[in-house]
Amino acid sequence: MLAGRSPFDIAGASENPDQNTEDYLFQVILEKTIRIPRSLSVKAANVLKGFLNKNPADRLGCHSSESFVEITSHQFFKSIDWDMLEQKQVPPPYKPRLDGDRDLANFPPEFTDEPVHLTPDDPRVIEKIDQSEFEGFEYVNPLLMSLEDCV
């Protein structure tokens, strides 16, 4: 997010179809050196290198009991008041202007113009769910009610 792209983004990057696979991406993550844009600050580049270190023993935030302190005390996060943030007292650095709850102006039309396709529930999966776990809930799916009436 800092650079506007993934440091491991390889999809479509090669004419070779073998290099556009998930397995190849995993290989790149494990073996290749990440490239950090020069436009990032030294602190930002340093925190990215820390988070993306291939050796878990050296990776930022991977020292169990000290992980949170290790991350929050990093120079990149020095200006953050973590207590205020936890209490939701820190104003967001960017708050988009919205003309209503359904304002989509901040999303590209290539996404907002796509037709909505709902994925139907698989009846075999639904049958395996113990419905007694939902006793006491006010909402009951009308389709389930009609199925019970047929039994």
PDB file of C-alpha atoms in Angstrom:
ATOM      1  CA  MET A   1       0.000   0.000   0.000  1.00  0.00           C
ATOM      2  CA  LEU A   2       2.874   2.356   0.681  1.00  0.00           C
ATOM      3  CA  ALA A   3       4.201   1.910  -2.843  1.00  0.00           C
ATOM      4  CA  GLY A   4       0.882   1.509  -4.636  1.00  0.00           C
ATOM      5  CA  ARG A   5       1.741  -2.007  -5.740  1.00  0.00           C
ATOM      6  CA  SER A   6       2.619  -5.392  -4.315  1.00  0.00           C
ATOM      7  CA  PRO A   7       6.327  -6.086  -3.865  1.00  0.00           C
ATOM      8  CA  PHE A   8       5.539  -9.579  -5.175  1.00  0.00           C
ATOM      9  CA  ASP A   9       3.197  -8.639  -8.024  1.00  0.00           C
ATOM     10  CA  ILE A  10       3.977 -10.942 -10.941  1.00  0.00           C
ATOM     11  CA  ALA A  11       0.543 -11.614 -12.512  1.00  0.00           C
ATOM     12  CA  GLY A  12       0.723 -10.903 -16.222  1.00  0.00           C
ATOM     13  CA  ALA A  13       4.353  -9.845 -15.880  1.00  0.00           C
ATOM     14  CA  SER A  14       5.702 -12.567 -18.126  1.00  0.00           C
ATOM     15  CA  GLU A  15       4.911 -14.091 -21.491  1.00  0.00           C
ATOM     16  CA  ASN A  16       5.784 -17.470 -19.956  1.00  0.00           C
ATOM     17  CA  PRO A  17       2.542 -18.929 -18.493  1.00  0.00           C
ATOM     18  CA  ASP A  18       4.598 -20.937 -15.973  1.00  0.00           C
ATOM     19  CA  GLN A  19       5.687 -17.636 -14.424  1.00  0.00           C
ATOM     20  CA  ASN A  20       2.124 -16.400 -13.902  1.00  0.00           C
ATOM     21  CA  THR A  21       1.091 -19.041 -11.387  1.00  0.00           C
ATOM     22  CA  GLU A  22       0.574 -19.013  -7.644  1.00  0.00           C
ATOM     23  CA  ASP A  23       3.424 -21.504  -7.224  1.00  0.00           C
ATOM     24  CA  TYR A  24       5.770 -19.180  -9.095  1.00  0.00           C
ATOM     25  CA  LEU A  25       4.632 -16.277  -6.899  1.00  0.00           C
ATOM     26  CA  PHE A  26       5.505 -18.324  -3.801  1.00  0.00           C
ATOM     27  CA  GLN A  27       8.916 -19.056  -5.330  1.00  0.00           C
ATOM     28  CA  VAL A  28       9.459 -15.328  -5.983  1.00  0.00           C
ATOM     29  CA  ILE A  29       8.475 -14.470  -2.397  1.00  0.00           C
ATOM     30  CA  LEU A  30      10.907 -17.046  -1.002  1.00  0.00           C
ATOM     31  CA  GLU A  31      13.858 -16.466  -3.319  1.00  0.00           C
ATOM     32  CA  LYS A  32      13.839 -13.035  -4.960  1.00  0.00           C
ATOM     33  CA  THR A  33      14.880  -9.744  -3.431  1.00  0.00           C
ATOM     34  CA  ILE A  34      12.031  -7.277  -3.047  1.00  0.00           C
ATOM     35  CA  ARG A  35      12.322  -3.963  -4.853  1.00  0.00           C
ATOM     36  CA  ILE A  36      11.366  -0.913  -2.846  1.00  0.00           C
ATOM     37  CA  PRO A  37      10.724   2.298  -4.790  1.00  0.00           C
ATOM     38  CA  ARG A  38      13.188   5.128  -4.198  1.00  0.00           C
ATOM     39  CA  SER A  39      10.240   7.459  -3.675  1.00  0.00           C
ATOM     40  CA  LEU A  40       9.629   5.941  -0.222  1.00  0.00           C
ATOM     41  CA  SER A  41      11.207   7.512   2.836  1.00  0.00           C
ATOM     42  CA  VAL A  42      14.092   5.768   4.575  1.00  0.00           C
ATOM     43  CA  LYS A  43      11.782   4.937   7.513  1.00  0.00           C
ATOM     44  CA  ALA A  44       9.104   3.499   5.190  1.00  0.00           C
ATOM     45  CA  ALA A  45      11.653   1.417   3.281  1.00  0.00           C
ATOM     46  CA  ASN A  46      13.112   0.192   6.567  1.00  0.00           C
ATOM     47  CA  VAL A  47       9.746  -0.918   7.989  1.00  0.00           C
ATOM     48  CA  LEU A  48       8.874  -2.711   4.729  1.00  0.00           C
ATOM     49  CA  LYS A  49      12.211  -4.515   4.747  1.00  0.00           C
ATOM     50  CA  GLY A  50      11.528  -5.474   8.366  1.00  0.00           C
ATOM     51  CA  PHE A  51       8.047  -6.862   7.680  1.00  0.00           C
ATOM     52  CA  LEU A  52       9.120  -8.642   4.484  1.00  0.00           C
ATOM     53  CA  ASN A  53      12.347 -10.164   5.800  1.00  0.00           C
ATOM     54  CA  LYS A  54      12.567 -13.732   4.513  1.00  0.00           C
ATOM     55  CA  ASN A  55      14.093 -14.986   7.768  1.00  0.00           C
ATOM     56  CA  PRO A  56      11.334 -15.203  10.426  1.00  0.00           C
ATOM     57  CA  ALA A  57      13.930 -14.886  13.190  1.00  0.00           C
ATOM     58  CA  ASP A  58      14.874 -11.451  11.845  1.00  0.00           C
ATOM     59  CA  ARG A  59      11.398 -10.384  10.670  1.00  0.00           C
ATOM     60  CA  LEU A  60       9.832  -7.332  12.322  1.00  0.00           C
ATOM     61  CA  GLY A  61       7.032  -8.405  14.658  1.00  0.00           C
ATOM     62  CA  CYS A  62       7.948 -12.097  14.831  1.00  0.00           C
ATOM     63  CA  HIS A  63       9.406 -12.207  18.322  1.00  0.00           C
ATOM     64  CA  SER A  64       6.280 -13.435  20.169  1.00  0.00           C
ATOM     65  CA  SER A  65       6.334 -11.620  23.499  1.00  0.00           C
ATOM     66  CA  GLU A  66       7.961  -8.465  22.136  1.00  0.00           C
ATOM     67  CA  SER A  67       6.171  -8.283  18.759  1.00  0.00           C
ATOM     68  CA  PHE A  68       3.738  -5.463  19.501  1.00  0.00           C
ATOM     69  CA  VAL A  69       6.365  -3.297  21.195  1.00  0.00           C
ATOM     70  CA  GLU A  70       8.854  -4.052  18.436  1.00  0.00           C
ATOM     71  CA  ILE A  71       6.418  -2.840  15.776  1.00  0.00           C
ATOM     72  CA  THR A  72       4.977   0.151  17.631  1.00  0.00           C
ATOM     73  CA  SER A  73       8.417   1.443  18.612  1.00  0.00           C
ATOM     74  CA  HIS A  74       9.744   1.318  15.036  1.00  0.00           C
ATOM     75  CA  GLN A  75      10.808   4.756  13.733  1.00  0.00           C
ATOM     76  CA  PHE A  76       8.136   4.617  10.995  1.00  0.00           C
ATOM     77  CA  PHE A  77       5.387   4.571  13.648  1.00  0.00           C
ATOM     78  CA  LYS A  78       7.099   7.032  16.026  1.00  0.00           C
ATOM     79  CA  SER A  79       4.466   9.773  15.544  1.00  0.00           C
ATOM     80  CA  ILE A  80       1.517   7.494  16.399  1.00  0.00           C
ATOM     81  CA  ASP A  81      -0.047   7.735  19.842  1.00  0.00           C
ATOM     82  CA  TRP A  82      -1.015   4.070  20.192  1.00  0.00           C
ATOM     83  CA  ASP A  83      -3.141   4.601  23.307  1.00  0.00           C
ATOM     84  CA  MET A  84      -5.200   7.298  21.561  1.00  0.00           C
ATOM     85  CA  LEU A  85      -5.474   5.115  18.465  1.00  0.00           C
ATOM     86  CA  GLU A  86      -6.741   2.183  20.528  1.00  0.00           C
ATOM     87  CA  GLN A  87      -9.380   4.467  22.060  1.00  0.00           C
ATOM     88  CA  LYS A  88     -10.387   5.611  18.534  1.00  0.00           C
ATOM     89  CA  GLN A  89      -9.431   9.189  19.397  1.00  0.00           C
ATOM     90  CA  VAL A  90      -7.078   9.719  16.439  1.00  0.00           C
ATOM     91  CA  PRO A  91      -8.668  11.455  13.448  1.00  0.00           C
ATOM     92  CA  PRO A  92      -8.121   9.586  10.175  1.00  0.00           C
ATOM     93  CA  PRO A  93      -5.415  11.089   7.945  1.00  0.00           C
ATOM     94  CA  TYR A  94      -7.845  11.057   5.020  1.00  0.00           C
ATOM     95  CA  LYS A  95     -11.602  11.186   5.142  1.00  0.00           C
ATOM     96  CA  PRO A  96     -13.275  11.006   1.731  1.00  0.00           C
ATOM     97  CA  ARG A  97     -16.130  13.366   0.969  1.00  0.00           C
ATOM     98  CA  LEU A  98     -19.381  11.422   0.634  1.00  0.00           C
ATOM     99  CA  ASP A  99     -22.705  12.655  -0.657  1.00  0.00           C
ATOM    100  CA  GLY A 100     -24.589   9.867   1.115  1.00  0.00           C
ATOM    101  CA  ASP A 101     -24.405   6.287   2.339  1.00  0.00           C
ATOM    102  CA  ARG A 102     -24.468   4.939  -1.212  1.00  0.00           C
ATOM    103  CA  ASP A 103     -21.971   7.371  -2.763  1.00  0.00           C
ATOM    104  CA  LEU A 104     -19.626   5.383  -5.000  1.00  0.00           C
ATOM    105  CA  ALA A 105     -17.604   8.326  -6.338  1.00  0.00           C
ATOM    106  CA  ASN A 106     -14.420   7.030  -4.674  1.00  0.00           C
ATOM    107  CA  PHE A 107     -14.564   3.671  -6.451  1.00  0.00           C
ATOM    108  CA  PRO A 108     -13.623   3.092 -10.103  1.00  0.00           C
ATOM    109  CA  PRO A 109     -16.592   2.473 -12.454  1.00  0.00           C
ATOM    110  CA  GLU A 110     -14.912  -0.724 -13.658  1.00  0.00           C
ATOM    111  CA  PHE A 111     -15.956  -2.200 -10.290  1.00  0.00           C
ATOM    112  CA  THR A 112     -19.198  -0.351  -9.577  1.00  0.00           C
ATOM    113  CA  ASP A 113     -20.612  -1.053 -13.049  1.00  0.00           C
ATOM    114  CA  GLU A 114     -20.115  -4.814 -12.759  1.00  0.00           C
ATOM    115  CA  PRO A 115     -23.327  -6.822 -12.529  1.00  0.00           C
ATOM    116  CA  VAL A 116     -24.047  -8.354  -9.144  1.00  0.00           C
ATOM    117  CA  HIS A 117     -23.886 -12.149  -9.122  1.00  0.00           C
ATOM    118  CA  LEU A 118     -24.993 -13.797  -5.912  1.00  0.00           C
ATOM    119  CA  THR A 119     -23.479 -17.168  -5.159  1.00  0.00           C
ATOM    120  CA  PRO A 120     -26.315 -19.530  -4.279  1.00  0.00           C
ATOM    121  CA  ASP A 121     -25.988 -21.520  -1.080  1.00  0.00           C
ATOM    122  CA  ASP A 122     -25.177 -25.169  -1.610  1.00  0.00           C
ATOM    123  CA  PRO A 123     -28.131 -27.123  -0.133  1.00  0.00           C
ATOM    124  CA  ARG A 124     -25.795 -30.021   0.781  1.00  0.00           C
ATOM    125  CA  VAL A 125     -23.703 -27.690   2.940  1.00  0.00           C
ATOM    126  CA  ILE A 126     -26.794 -26.163   4.568  1.00  0.00           C
ATOM    127  CA  GLU A 127     -28.150 -29.644   5.408  1.00  0.00           C
ATOM    128  CA  LYS A 128     -24.979 -30.455   7.371  1.00  0.00           C
ATOM    129  CA  ILE A 129     -25.264 -27.377   9.626  1.00  0.00           C
ATOM    130  CA  ASP A 130     -26.758 -28.092  13.035  1.00  0.00           C
ATOM    131  CA  GLN A 131     -29.702 -25.683  13.002  1.00  0.00           C
ATOM    132  CA  SER A 132     -30.186 -26.037  16.763  1.00  0.00           C
ATOM    133  CA  GLU A 133     -27.198 -23.697  17.139  1.00  0.00           C
ATOM    134  CA  PHE A 134     -29.455 -20.913  15.873  1.00  0.00           C
ATOM    135  CA  GLU A 135     -32.313 -21.450  18.313  1.00  0.00           C
ATOM    136  CA  GLY A 136     -33.373 -18.190  19.901  1.00  0.00           C
ATOM    137  CA  PHE A 137     -32.530 -16.116  16.852  1.00  0.00           C
ATOM    138  CA  GLU A 138     -35.428 -13.980  15.696  1.00  0.00           C
ATOM    139  CA  TYR A 139     -34.832 -14.381  11.973  1.00  0.00           C
ATOM    140  CA  VAL A 140     -35.645 -17.688  10.354  1.00  0.00           C
ATOM    141  CA  ASN A 141     -34.969 -18.162   6.670  1.00  0.00           C
ATOM    142  CA  PRO A 142     -38.398 -18.584   5.020  1.00  0.00           C
ATOM    143  CA  LEU A 143     -36.911 -21.188   2.673  1.00  0.00           C
ATOM    144  CA  LEU A 144     -35.911 -23.341   5.646  1.00  0.00           C
ATOM    145  CA  MET A 145     -39.408 -22.985   7.074  1.00  0.00           C
ATOM    146  CA  SER A 146     -40.927 -24.250   3.846  1.00  0.00           C
ATOM    147  CA  LEU A 147     -38.475 -27.180   3.733  1.00  0.00           C
ATOM    148  CA  GLU A 148     -39.454 -28.215   7.260  1.00  0.00           C
ATOM    149  CA  ASP A 149     -43.131 -28.059   6.310  1.00  0.00           C
ATOM    150  CA  CYS A 150     -42.462 -30.534   3.489  1.00  0.00           C
ATOM    151  CA  VAL A 151     -40.833 -33.143   5.731  1.00  0.00           C
TER     152      VAL A 151
END
